[in-house]
Amino acid sequence: MEFFKPMEIKYDSKQVNIENIEKTRCLIIGSGPAGYTAAIYASRANLKPVLYTGLQMGGQLTTTTEVENYPGYPDGITGPQMMEDLKKQAERFGADIRFGIATSVDFSHKTHKVTIDDDKVILADAVIIATGATAKYLGIESEVKYAGMGVSACATCDGFFYRGKDVAVVGGGDTAAEEATYLAGLCRKVYLIVRRDVLRASKAMQHKVLNTPNVEILWEHQTIDLFGDDGVEGATLIKKSGTPEEEVIKIKIDGFFLAIGHSPNSDVFKKFIETDEVGYIKTIPGTTKTNVPGDFAAGDVQDPHYRQAVTAAGTGCMAAIDAERYLSELK
Ligand SMILES: Cc1cc2nc3c(=O)[nH]c(=O)nc-3n(C[C@H](O)[C@H](O)[C@H](O)COP(=O)(O)OP(=O)(O)OC[C@H]3O[C@@H](n4cnc5c(N)ncnc54)[C@H](O)[C@@H]3O)c2cc1C
């Protein structure tokens, strides 16, 4: 980390005190599989990266127990242990890992300005954004109570644990229809809980889900509670809420899958970085390049489709390689 000469720098018309400014070649924002993998590759390429972890050090996987689908762990591994291993691996090659949140950015200059915790300013030649995406939940108390004990927001990650069992999927869009058909291949029965009397999913996905024999669609139902002693054993639903036919029913299930969307953590970058209508950062296909030269995006924040640890790590690797090439050409 090199320090700027004492002076005041003007950005966004604000005077920034030099004592709170650092300059680095490569700044990584986020400490999930994408951020740590980018840090491993960037430090091994001698870019001396600085990584800010954000509030959730280690990312989403720190909220789960077993990870069984990450290659290289034949017996599986817990999410927190895997993230600790990735962190250690990045530190081994010299990555400077710090706790802090990117609270604002200015990407209008060749040197990219990122403010950490509304206080410290990092000036970076290249920035890798790896801030992930957060699954949306219904907001009922029992979702929190049964987190990791029957409640999941990822059928690809957790479906395998429910082989031969009964589960429910909440949602009416493409993701919900996809997750319901995926789970139908593993589970005995899948309830698809749909708030309205129609699906928002594409015609092709609707056709698929409507023709999967072990998927039962519960139209005009909403989940109001989950119950069970040592994990989810069932859900309480309200049918046709607010109408004369309103009815409360209970279904027996072992797993409850949310499929009502994700929020990419991209708000802080949106003034400069192009996103799609949901907020996923747009990258040039086949690369991690964003619309701003020198800014790269990796992991779930730019991935509306896969959102897996291994794909996040893969794009983290790509971002570090893209950043290294960009920096080597920088005059
Ligand atoms: C409960 C659960 C179980 C899962 N199980 C599996 C599984 O078994 N297998 C699998 O492959 N995938 C699984 N996933 C999905 C997997 O966790 C994600 O695909 C992966 O973590 C995405 O990695 P990422 O690096 O893109 O982002 P994340 O892991 O989401 O990390 C984002 C990072 O960015 C940081 N951040 C956010 N905003 C800021 C900011 N403004 N400034 C600084 N830092 C910031 C956060 O603190 C965090 O460290 C699971 C997800 C969940 C929620």
mmCIF file of C-alpha atoms and ligand atoms in Angstrom:
data_model
loop_
_atom_site.group_PDB
_atom_site.id
_atom_site.type_symbol
_atom_site.label_atom_id
_atom_site.label_comp_id
_atom_site.label_asym_id
_atom_site.label_seq_id
_atom_site.Cartn_x
_atom_site.Cartn_y
_atom_site.Cartn_z
ATOM 1 C CA MET A 1 0.000 0.000 0.000
ATOM 2 C CA GLU A 2 1.613 3.275 -1.047
ATOM 3 C CA PHE A 3 0.599 6.601 0.435
ATOM 4 C CA PHE A 4 -0.087 9.765 -1.494
ATOM 5 C CA LYS A 5 2.045 12.829 -0.873
ATOM 6 C CA PRO A 6 0.461 15.208 1.676
ATOM 7 C CA MET A 7 -2.002 17.374 -0.226
ATOM 8 C CA GLU A 8 -5.707 17.738 -0.602
ATOM 9 C CA ILE A 9 -7.538 15.980 -3.400
ATOM 10 C CA LYS A 10 -10.756 17.196 -4.919
ATOM 11 C CA TYR A 11 -13.407 14.575 -5.734
ATOM 12 C CA ASP A 12 -17.128 15.164 -5.929
ATOM 13 C CA SER A 13 -16.377 18.805 -5.018
ATOM 14 C CA LYS A 14 -15.490 17.682 -1.477
ATOM 15 C CA GLN A 15 -12.126 18.250 0.164
ATOM 16 C CA VAL A 16 -10.743 14.975 1.493
ATOM 17 C CA ASN A 17 -8.185 14.982 4.282
ATOM 18 C CA ILE A 18 -5.014 13.331 3.065
ATOM 19 C CA GLU A 19 -4.505 11.356 6.271
ATOM 20 C CA ASN A 20 -7.534 9.301 5.407
ATOM 21 C CA ILE A 21 -6.501 8.522 1.848
ATOM 22 C CA GLU A 22 -4.651 5.459 0.652
ATOM 23 C CA LYS A 23 -3.713 4.419 -2.821
ATOM 24 C CA THR A 24 -3.730 0.848 -4.058
ATOM 25 C CA ARG A 25 -3.528 -0.850 -7.439
ATOM 26 C CA CYS A 26 -6.331 -3.331 -6.838
ATOM 27 C CA LEU A 27 -9.232 -2.990 -4.425
ATOM 28 C CA ILE A 28 -11.621 -5.894 -3.846
ATOM 29 C CA ILE A 29 -15.010 -5.233 -2.258
ATOM 30 C CA GLY A 30 -16.627 -8.270 -0.609
ATOM 31 C CA SER A 31 -15.397 -11.389 1.187
ATOM 32 C CA GLY A 32 -17.519 -14.209 -0.256
ATOM 33 C CA PRO A 33 -16.097 -16.914 -2.547
ATOM 34 C CA ALA A 34 -15.805 -14.350 -5.391
ATOM 35 C CA GLY A 35 -13.911 -11.745 -3.348
ATOM 36 C CA TYR A 36 -11.523 -14.191 -1.661
ATOM 37 C CA THR A 37 -10.803 -16.020 -4.926
ATOM 38 C CA ALA A 38 -10.085 -12.694 -6.630
ATOM 39 C CA ALA A 39 -7.764 -11.909 -3.701
ATOM 40 C CA ILE A 40 -5.893 -15.221 -4.109
ATOM 41 C CA TYR A 41 -5.307 -14.620 -7.820
ATOM 42 C CA ALA A 42 -4.571 -10.886 -7.497
ATOM 43 C CA SER A 43 -2.046 -11.387 -4.698
ATOM 44 C CA ARG A 44 -0.305 -14.209 -6.569
ATOM 45 C CA ALA A 45 -0.072 -11.809 -9.555
ATOM 46 C CA ASN A 46 1.690 -9.343 -7.221
ATOM 47 C CA LEU A 47 -1.122 -6.765 -7.368
ATOM 48 C CA LYS A 48 -0.996 -6.446 -3.546
ATOM 49 C CA PRO A 49 -4.792 -6.302 -3.298
ATOM 50 C CA VAL A 50 -6.669 -4.688 -0.448
ATOM 51 C CA LEU A 51 -9.976 -6.413 0.333
ATOM 52 C CA TYR A 52 -12.785 -4.932 2.404
ATOM 53 C CA THR A 53 -15.010 -7.647 3.862
ATOM 54 C CA GLY A 54 -18.285 -5.793 4.368
ATOM 55 C CA LEU A 55 -20.558 -6.569 7.283
ATOM 56 C CA GLN A 56 -20.796 -10.291 6.508
ATOM 57 C CA MET A 57 -17.202 -11.479 6.665
ATOM 58 C CA GLY A 58 -17.041 -14.658 4.545
ATOM 59 C CA GLY A 59 -20.331 -13.929 2.765
ATOM 60 C CA GLN A 60 -23.486 -15.987 2.474
ATOM 61 C CA LEU A 61 -21.870 -19.360 3.100
ATOM 62 C CA THR A 62 -21.170 -18.389 6.698
ATOM 63 C CA THR A 63 -24.923 -18.762 7.266
ATOM 64 C CA THR A 64 -25.064 -22.414 6.235
ATOM 65 C CA THR A 65 -23.868 -25.669 7.728
ATOM 66 C CA GLU A 66 -22.900 -28.326 5.175
ATOM 67 C CA VAL A 67 -21.622 -27.446 1.716
ATOM 68 C CA GLU A 68 -21.540 -30.666 -0.266
ATOM 69 C CA ASN A 69 -21.254 -29.450 -3.851
ATOM 70 C CA TYR A 70 -18.021 -27.443 -3.812
ATOM 71 C CA PRO A 71 -15.402 -29.457 -5.718
ATOM 72 C CA GLY A 72 -12.431 -30.684 -3.716
ATOM 73 C CA TYR A 73 -14.211 -31.581 -0.477
ATOM 74 C CA PRO A 74 -15.208 -35.258 -0.845
ATOM 75 C CA ASP A 75 -16.720 -35.339 2.673
ATOM 76 C CA GLY A 76 -18.323 -31.891 2.430
ATOM 77 C CA ILE A 77 -17.336 -28.934 4.607
ATOM 78 C CA THR A 78 -19.172 -26.399 6.724
ATOM 79 C CA GLY A 79 -19.697 -22.993 5.076
ATOM 80 C CA PRO A 80 -17.836 -21.031 7.812
ATOM 81 C CA GLN A 81 -14.829 -23.407 7.642
ATOM 82 C CA MET A 82 -14.662 -23.170 3.862
ATOM 83 C CA MET A 83 -14.662 -19.372 4.011
ATOM 84 C CA GLU A 84 -11.998 -19.360 6.736
ATOM 85 C CA ASP A 85 -9.843 -21.595 4.489
ATOM 86 C CA LEU A 86 -10.323 -19.265 1.506
ATOM 87 C CA LYS A 87 -9.399 -16.251 3.663
ATOM 88 C CA LYS A 88 -6.237 -17.947 4.935
ATOM 89 C CA GLN A 89 -5.298 -18.922 1.387
ATOM 90 C CA ALA A 90 -5.626 -15.286 0.244
ATOM 91 C CA GLU A 91 -3.618 -14.025 3.247
ATOM 92 C CA ARG A 92 -0.873 -16.565 2.571
ATOM 93 C CA PHE A 93 -0.062 -14.695 -0.658
ATOM 94 C CA GLY A 94 -0.213 -11.273 0.972
ATOM 95 C CA ALA A 95 -3.803 -10.062 0.443
ATOM 96 C CA ASP A 96 -4.540 -7.235 2.889
ATOM 97 C CA ILE A 97 -7.946 -8.186 4.312
ATOM 98 C CA ARG A 98 -9.735 -5.550 6.352
ATOM 99 C CA PHE A 99 -13.145 -5.123 7.938
ATOM 100 C CA GLY A 100 -15.107 -2.231 6.406
ATOM 101 C CA ILE A 101 -18.041 -1.346 4.173
ATOM 102 C CA ALA A 102 -17.897 0.553 0.880
ATOM 103 C CA THR A 103 -20.342 3.374 1.577
ATOM 104 C CA SER A 104 -19.891 5.475 -1.573
ATOM 105 C CA VAL A 105 -17.895 5.487 -4.796
ATOM 106 C CA ASP A 106 -16.777 7.878 -7.473
ATOM 107 C CA PHE A 107 -15.816 6.062 -10.654
ATOM 108 C CA SER A 108 -15.765 9.152 -12.876
ATOM 109 C CA HIS A 109 -11.952 9.406 -12.893
ATOM 110 C CA LYS A 110 -9.250 7.060 -14.115
ATOM 111 C CA THR A 111 -8.325 6.526 -10.465
ATOM 112 C CA HIS A 112 -11.370 5.036 -8.779
ATOM 113 C CA LYS A 113 -12.412 6.437 -5.436
ATOM 114 C CA VAL A 114 -14.112 4.217 -2.853
ATOM 115 C CA THR A 115 -15.091 5.548 0.551
ATOM 116 C CA ILE A 116 -15.051 3.044 3.380
ATOM 117 C CA ASP A 117 -17.330 3.471 6.400
ATOM 118 C CA ASP A 118 -18.029 7.094 5.317
ATOM 119 C CA ASP A 119 -14.547 7.912 6.498
ATOM 120 C CA LYS A 120 -11.535 6.381 4.791
ATOM 121 C CA VAL A 121 -10.857 6.907 1.081
ATOM 122 C CA ILE A 122 -9.196 4.301 -1.092
ATOM 123 C CA LEU A 123 -7.952 5.388 -4.496
ATOM 124 C CA ALA A 124 -7.580 2.319 -6.687
ATOM 125 C CA ASP A 125 -6.409 1.752 -10.245
ATOM 126 C CA ALA A 126 -8.742 -1.239 -10.509
ATOM 127 C CA VAL A 127 -11.754 -2.279 -8.445
ATOM 128 C CA ILE A 128 -13.324 -5.735 -8.212
ATOM 129 C CA ILE A 129 -16.913 -5.626 -7.004
ATOM 130 C CA ALA A 130 -17.899 -8.894 -5.312
ATOM 131 C CA THR A 131 -20.706 -7.795 -3.026
ATOM 132 C CA GLY A 132 -23.100 -10.714 -3.624
ATOM 133 C CA ALA A 133 -26.888 -10.812 -3.682
ATOM 134 C CA THR A 134 -29.333 -11.260 -0.828
ATOM 135 C CA ALA A 135 -32.290 -13.638 -1.075
ATOM 136 C CA LYS A 136 -35.684 -12.100 -0.375
ATOM 137 C CA TYR A 137 -37.731 -13.587 2.454
ATOM 138 C CA LEU A 138 -41.435 -13.266 3.258
ATOM 139 C CA GLY A 139 -40.766 -11.501 6.531
ATOM 140 C CA ILE A 140 -42.479 -13.989 8.846
ATOM 141 C CA GLU A 141 -40.820 -14.736 12.186
ATOM 142 C CA SER A 142 -40.613 -18.496 11.733
ATOM 143 C CA GLU A 143 -38.402 -18.121 8.641
ATOM 144 C CA VAL A 144 -35.664 -16.867 10.952
ATOM 145 C CA LYS A 145 -36.402 -19.507 13.600
ATOM 146 C CA TYR A 146 -35.999 -22.354 11.082
ATOM 147 C CA ALA A 147 -33.141 -20.872 9.018
ATOM 148 C CA GLY A 148 -30.917 -23.836 8.145
ATOM 149 C CA MET A 149 -33.483 -26.157 9.781
ATOM 150 C CA GLY A 150 -35.831 -26.565 6.863
ATOM 151 C CA VAL A 151 -35.931 -23.043 5.407
ATOM 152 C CA SER A 152 -33.791 -22.422 2.339
ATOM 153 C CA ALA A 153 -33.553 -19.906 -0.479
ATOM 154 C CA CYS A 154 -31.571 -22.198 -2.780
ATOM 155 C CA ALA A 155 -32.976 -25.442 -4.185
ATOM 156 C CA THR A 156 -29.736 -26.264 -6.026
ATOM 157 C CA CYS A 157 -27.806 -25.928 -2.746
ATOM 158 C CA ASP A 158 -30.162 -27.724 -0.373
ATOM 159 C CA GLY A 159 -32.587 -29.822 -2.449
ATOM 160 C CA PHE A 160 -30.420 -32.913 -2.079
ATOM 161 C CA PHE A 161 -31.033 -32.923 1.700
ATOM 162 C CA TYR A 162 -34.781 -33.432 1.019
ATOM 163 C CA ARG A 163 -34.625 -36.485 -1.244
ATOM 164 C CA GLY A 164 -37.836 -38.505 -0.991
ATOM 165 C CA LYS A 165 -39.453 -35.895 1.280
ATOM 166 C CA ASP A 166 -42.265 -33.360 0.889
ATOM 167 C CA VAL A 167 -41.362 -29.702 0.379
ATOM 168 C CA ALA A 168 -42.967 -26.393 -0.550
ATOM 169 C CA VAL A 169 -41.705 -23.660 -2.852
ATOM 170 C CA VAL A 170 -43.003 -20.084 -2.534
ATOM 171 C CA GLY A 171 -43.260 -17.873 -5.592
ATOM 172 C CA GLY A 172 -44.949 -17.504 -8.941
ATOM 173 C CA GLY A 173 -42.151 -16.438 -11.280
ATOM 174 C CA ASP A 174 -39.624 -18.278 -13.416
ATOM 175 C CA THR A 175 -37.302 -19.027 -10.487
ATOM 176 C CA ALA A 176 -40.108 -20.569 -8.450
ATOM 177 C CA ALA A 177 -41.280 -22.698 -11.385
ATOM 178 C CA GLU A 178 -37.688 -23.780 -12.091
ATOM 179 C CA GLU A 179 -36.987 -24.610 -8.434
ATOM 180 C CA ALA A 180 -40.266 -26.548 -8.125
ATOM 181 C CA THR A 181 -39.475 -28.694 -11.179
ATOM 182 C CA TYR A 182 -35.882 -29.203 -9.987
ATOM 183 C CA LEU A 183 -37.092 -30.319 -6.548
ATOM 184 C CA ALA A 184 -39.746 -32.544 -8.134
ATOM 185 C CA GLY A 185 -36.870 -34.645 -9.472
ATOM 186 C CA LEU A 186 -35.601 -35.237 -5.935
ATOM 187 C CA CYS A 187 -38.596 -35.023 -3.631
ATOM 188 C CA ARG A 188 -41.742 -37.079 -3.201
ATOM 189 C CA LYS A 189 -44.079 -34.108 -3.435
ATOM 190 C CA VAL A 190 -43.642 -30.397 -4.091
ATOM 191 C CA TYR A 191 -46.268 -27.795 -3.206
ATOM 192 C CA LEU A 192 -45.911 -24.577 -5.170
ATOM 193 C CA ILE A 193 -47.449 -21.798 -3.086
ATOM 194 C CA VAL A 194 -48.660 -19.013 -5.382
ATOM 195 C CA ARG A 195 -50.173 -15.789 -4.045
ATOM 196 C CA ARG A 196 -52.222 -15.041 -7.140
ATOM 197 C CA ASP A 197 -54.413 -17.210 -9.416
ATOM 198 C CA VAL A 198 -51.840 -17.069 -12.225
ATOM 199 C CA LEU A 199 -48.131 -17.705 -12.580
ATOM 200 C CA ARG A 200 -45.773 -14.901 -13.649
ATOM 201 C CA ALA A 201 -43.401 -17.517 -15.077
ATOM 202 C CA SER A 202 -42.796 -17.756 -18.834
ATOM 203 C CA LYS A 203 -45.212 -19.891 -20.831
ATOM 204 C CA ALA A 204 -42.549 -22.605 -21.273
ATOM 205 C CA MET A 205 -41.844 -22.783 -17.527
ATOM 206 C CA GLN A 206 -45.574 -22.779 -16.747
ATOM 207 C CA HIS A 207 -46.095 -25.678 -19.106
ATOM 208 C CA LYS A 208 -43.269 -27.601 -17.446
ATOM 209 C CA VAL A 209 -44.431 -27.060 -13.885
ATOM 210 C CA LEU A 210 -48.109 -27.674 -14.679
ATOM 211 C CA ASN A 211 -47.186 -30.981 -16.276
ATOM 212 C CA THR A 212 -44.946 -32.292 -13.500
ATOM 213 C CA PRO A 213 -47.090 -34.887 -11.741
ATOM 214 C CA ASN A 214 -45.650 -34.488 -8.227
ATOM 215 C CA VAL A 215 -46.007 -30.697 -8.189
ATOM 216 C CA GLU A 216 -49.267 -29.420 -6.694
ATOM 217 C CA ILE A 217 -49.964 -25.725 -7.144
ATOM 218 C CA LEU A 218 -51.730 -24.044 -4.253
ATOM 219 C CA TRP A 219 -53.266 -21.034 -6.013
ATOM 220 C CA GLU A 220 -54.123 -17.907 -4.019
ATOM 221 C CA HIS A 221 -52.344 -19.143 -0.901
ATOM 222 C CA GLN A 222 -50.017 -17.219 1.384
ATOM 223 C CA THR A 223 -47.760 -18.582 4.100
ATOM 224 C CA ILE A 224 -48.423 -17.158 7.537
ATOM 225 C CA ASP A 225 -46.359 -19.488 9.736
ATOM 226 C CA LEU A 226 -44.106 -22.554 9.866
ATOM 227 C CA PHE A 227 -44.178 -25.130 12.630
ATOM 228 C CA GLY A 228 -42.183 -28.092 13.914
ATOM 229 C CA ASP A 229 -40.176 -29.199 16.958
ATOM 230 C CA ASP A 230 -36.611 -29.719 15.693
ATOM 231 C CA GLY A 231 -37.087 -28.183 12.258
ATOM 232 C CA VAL A 232 -39.826 -27.486 9.752
ATOM 233 C CA GLU A 233 -42.630 -30.062 9.917
ATOM 234 C CA GLY A 234 -45.331 -28.020 8.244
ATOM 235 C CA ALA A 235 -46.661 -24.643 7.124
ATOM 236 C CA THR A 236 -49.813 -22.742 7.948
ATOM 237 C CA LEU A 237 -51.330 -21.086 4.894
ATOM 238 C CA ILE A 238 -54.172 -18.724 4.307
ATOM 239 C CA LYS A 239 -56.273 -19.319 1.214
ATOM 240 C CA LYS A 240 -58.045 -16.486 -0.629
ATOM 241 C CA SER A 241 -57.138 -13.993 2.081
ATOM 242 C CA GLY A 242 -59.625 -11.152 2.540
ATOM 243 C CA THR A 243 -62.445 -12.846 0.594
ATOM 244 C CA PRO A 244 -65.613 -14.591 1.890
ATOM 245 C CA GLU A 245 -63.950 -17.926 0.999
ATOM 246 C CA GLU A 246 -60.931 -17.232 3.204
ATOM 247 C CA GLU A 247 -59.661 -20.395 4.857
ATOM 248 C CA VAL A 248 -56.647 -21.380 6.978
ATOM 249 C CA ILE A 249 -55.016 -24.685 6.083
ATOM 250 C CA LYS A 250 -51.955 -26.625 7.232
ATOM 251 C CA ILE A 251 -49.652 -28.680 5.011
ATOM 252 C CA LYS A 252 -47.078 -31.209 6.183
ATOM 253 C CA ILE A 253 -43.656 -30.488 4.718
ATOM 254 C CA ASP A 254 -39.998 -31.083 5.620
ATOM 255 C CA GLY A 255 -38.533 -28.212 3.642
ATOM 256 C CA PHE A 256 -39.666 -24.678 2.778
ATOM 257 C CA PHE A 257 -37.966 -23.016 -0.210
ATOM 258 C CA LEU A 258 -38.202 -19.288 -0.895
ATOM 259 C CA ALA A 259 -38.121 -18.382 -4.582
ATOM 260 C CA ILE A 260 -39.348 -14.805 -4.550
ATOM 261 C CA GLY A 261 -36.171 -13.198 -5.858
ATOM 262 C CA HIS A 262 -32.825 -11.797 -4.801
ATOM 263 C CA SER A 263 -31.546 -8.258 -4.283
ATOM 264 C CA PRO A 264 -28.066 -7.774 -5.735
ATOM 265 C CA ASN A 265 -25.941 -5.613 -3.401
ATOM 266 C CA SER A 266 -25.200 -3.030 -6.074
ATOM 267 C CA ASP A 267 -26.949 0.138 -4.848
ATOM 268 C CA VAL A 268 -23.764 1.897 -3.850
ATOM 269 C CA PHE A 269 -22.307 1.513 -7.374
ATOM 270 C CA LYS A 270 -25.417 2.298 -9.447
ATOM 271 C CA LYS A 271 -24.575 5.922 -10.179
ATOM 272 C CA PHE A 272 -21.607 4.730 -12.266
ATOM 273 C CA ILE A 273 -22.058 1.025 -12.983
ATOM 274 C CA GLU A 274 -24.736 -0.270 -15.339
ATOM 275 C CA THR A 275 -27.138 -2.823 -13.917
ATOM 276 C CA ASP A 276 -30.181 -4.652 -15.243
ATOM 277 C CA GLU A 277 -33.684 -3.792 -14.036
ATOM 278 C CA VAL A 278 -33.307 -6.008 -10.934
ATOM 279 C CA GLY A 279 -29.927 -4.514 -10.022
ATOM 280 C CA TYR A 280 -27.515 -7.204 -11.256
ATOM 281 C CA ILE A 281 -24.335 -5.586 -12.563
ATOM 282 C CA LYS A 282 -24.007 -5.975 -16.319
ATOM 283 C CA THR A 283 -20.710 -7.405 -17.532
ATOM 284 C CA ILE A 284 -19.401 -7.816 -21.053
ATOM 285 C CA PRO A 285 -20.253 -11.447 -21.884
ATOM 286 C CA GLY A 286 -17.366 -13.830 -21.298
ATOM 287 C CA THR A 287 -15.555 -11.285 -19.097
ATOM 288 C CA THR A 288 -16.034 -9.517 -15.755
ATOM 289 C CA LYS A 289 -15.667 -6.051 -17.319
ATOM 290 C CA THR A 290 -18.348 -3.517 -16.440
ATOM 291 C CA ASN A 291 -19.201 -0.384 -18.411
ATOM 292 C CA VAL A 292 -16.422 1.486 -16.530
ATOM 293 C CA PRO A 293 -12.855 0.613 -17.570
ATOM 294 C CA GLY A 294 -10.975 -0.678 -14.525
ATOM 295 C CA ASP A 295 -14.111 -1.774 -12.648
ATOM 296 C CA PHE A 296 -14.866 -5.496 -12.675
ATOM 297 C CA ALA A 297 -17.726 -7.480 -11.139
ATOM 298 C CA ALA A 298 -17.690 -11.081 -9.917
ATOM 299 C CA GLY A 299 -19.993 -13.502 -8.128
ATOM 300 C CA ASP A 300 -23.690 -13.248 -7.352
ATOM 301 C CA VAL A 301 -23.821 -9.445 -7.797
ATOM 302 C CA GLN A 302 -23.509 -9.981 -11.570
ATOM 303 C CA ASP A 303 -25.130 -13.406 -11.842
ATOM 304 C CA PRO A 304 -28.933 -13.691 -12.089
ATOM 305 C CA HIS A 305 -28.736 -17.341 -13.175
ATOM 306 C CA TYR A 306 -26.392 -19.614 -11.229
ATOM 307 C CA ARG A 307 -25.593 -18.010 -7.833
ATOM 308 C CA GLN A 308 -23.370 -20.850 -6.618
ATOM 309 C CA ALA A 309 -20.151 -20.726 -4.610
ATOM 310 C CA VAL A 310 -18.188 -22.390 -7.388
ATOM 311 C CA THR A 311 -19.437 -19.991 -10.075
ATOM 312 C CA ALA A 312 -18.748 -17.042 -7.751
ATOM 313 C CA ALA A 313 -15.206 -18.322 -7.192
ATOM 314 C CA GLY A 314 -14.811 -18.868 -10.955
ATOM 315 C CA THR A 315 -15.783 -15.313 -11.803
ATOM 316 C CA GLY A 316 -13.605 -14.052 -8.916
ATOM 317 C CA CYS A 317 -10.662 -15.706 -10.667
ATOM 318 C CA MET A 318 -11.718 -14.127 -13.979
ATOM 319 C CA ALA A 319 -11.997 -10.673 -12.390
ATOM 320 C CA ALA A 320 -8.466 -10.857 -10.973
ATOM 321 C CA ILE A 321 -7.092 -11.921 -14.370
ATOM 322 C CA ASP A 322 -9.088 -9.181 -16.141
ATOM 323 C CA ALA A 323 -7.822 -6.626 -13.581
ATOM 324 C CA GLU A 324 -4.217 -7.770 -13.967
ATOM 325 C CA ARG A 325 -4.427 -7.390 -17.768
ATOM 326 C CA TYR A 326 -6.053 -3.976 -17.435
ATOM 327 C CA LEU A 327 -3.373 -2.801 -14.993
ATOM 328 C CA SER A 328 -0.528 -4.085 -17.131
ATOM 329 C CA GLU A 329 -1.815 -1.939 -20.016
ATOM 330 C CA LEU A 330 -2.455 1.126 -17.857
ATOM 331 C CA LYS A 331 -0.119 4.014 -18.674
HETATM 332 C C1 LIG B 1 -28.081 -20.520 3.334
HETATM 333 C C2 LIG B 1 -27.304 -20.624 2.046
HETATM 334 C C3 LIG B 1 -26.772 -21.827 1.671
HETATM 335 C C4 LIG B 1 -26.041 -21.950 0.508
HETATM 336 N N1 LIG B 1 -25.513 -23.142 0.168
HETATM 337 C C5 LIG B 1 -24.746 -23.255 -0.930
HETATM 338 C C6 LIG B 1 -24.140 -24.489 -1.276
HETATM 339 O O1 LIG B 1 -24.309 -25.490 -0.581
HETATM 340 N N2 LIG B 1 -23.379 -24.534 -2.401
HETATM 341 C C7 LIG B 1 -23.193 -23.436 -3.213
HETATM 342 O O2 LIG B 1 -22.470 -23.527 -4.198
HETATM 343 N N3 LIG B 1 -23.770 -22.263 -2.909
HETATM 344 C C8 LIG B 1 -24.533 -22.137 -1.806
HETATM 345 N N4 LIG B 1 -25.145 -20.953 -1.512
HETATM 346 C C9 LIG B 1 -24.966 -19.822 -2.447
HETATM 347 C C10 LIG B 1 -23.578 -19.175 -2.211
HETATM 348 O O3 LIG B 1 -23.457 -18.867 -0.858
HETATM 349 C C11 LIG B 1 -23.419 -17.936 -3.059
HETATM 350 O O4 LIG B 1 -23.621 -18.247 -4.425
HETATM 351 C C12 LIG B 1 -22.029 -17.341 -2.890
HETATM 352 O O5 LIG B 1 -21.755 -17.104 -1.533
HETATM 353 C C13 LIG B 1 -21.885 -16.043 -3.674
HETATM 354 O O6 LIG B 1 -20.608 -15.577 -3.444
HETATM 355 P P1 LIG B 1 -20.229 -14.050 -3.643
HETATM 356 O O7 LIG B 1 -18.776 -13.973 -3.320
HETATM 357 O O8 LIG B 1 -20.701 -13.575 -4.941
HETATM 358 O O9 LIG B 1 -21.092 -13.242 -2.575
HETATM 359 P P2 LIG B 1 -21.479 -13.448 -1.058
HETATM 360 O O10 LIG B 1 -21.106 -14.759 -0.505
HETATM 361 O O11 LIG B 1 -22.877 -12.995 -0.962
HETATM 362 O O12 LIG B 1 -20.560 -12.352 -0.342
HETATM 363 C C14 LIG B 1 -20.786 -10.989 -0.546
HETATM 364 C C15 LIG B 1 -19.765 -10.234 0.274
HETATM 365 O O13 LIG B 1 -19.854 -8.846 -0.030
HETATM 366 C C16 LIG B 1 -19.803 -8.094 1.164
HETATM 367 N N5 LIG B 1 -20.439 -6.813 0.902
HETATM 368 C C17 LIG B 1 -21.723 -6.536 0.523
HETATM 369 N N6 LIG B 1 -21.883 -5.207 0.386
HETATM 370 C C18 LIG B 1 -20.683 -4.641 0.688
HETATM 371 C C19 LIG B 1 -20.207 -3.298 0.743
HETATM 372 N N7 LIG B 1 -21.004 -2.261 0.455
HETATM 373 N N8 LIG B 1 -18.917 -3.089 1.092
HETATM 374 C C20 LIG B 1 -18.087 -4.128 1.379
HETATM 375 N N9 LIG B 1 -18.480 -5.413 1.325
HETATM 376 C C21 LIG B 1 -19.759 -5.660 0.993
HETATM 377 C C22 LIG B 1 -20.509 -8.974 2.200
HETATM 378 O O14 LIG B 1 -20.118 -8.608 3.520
HETATM 379 C C23 LIG B 1 -19.981 -10.348 1.785
HETATM 380 O O15 LIG B 1 -18.729 -10.579 2.398
HETATM 381 C C24 LIG B 1 -25.871 -20.811 -0.333
HETATM 382 C C25 LIG B 1 -26.419 -19.578 0.035
HETATM 383 C C26 LIG B 1 -27.129 -19.482 1.212
HETATM 384 C C27 LIG B 1 -27.711 -18.144 1.617
#
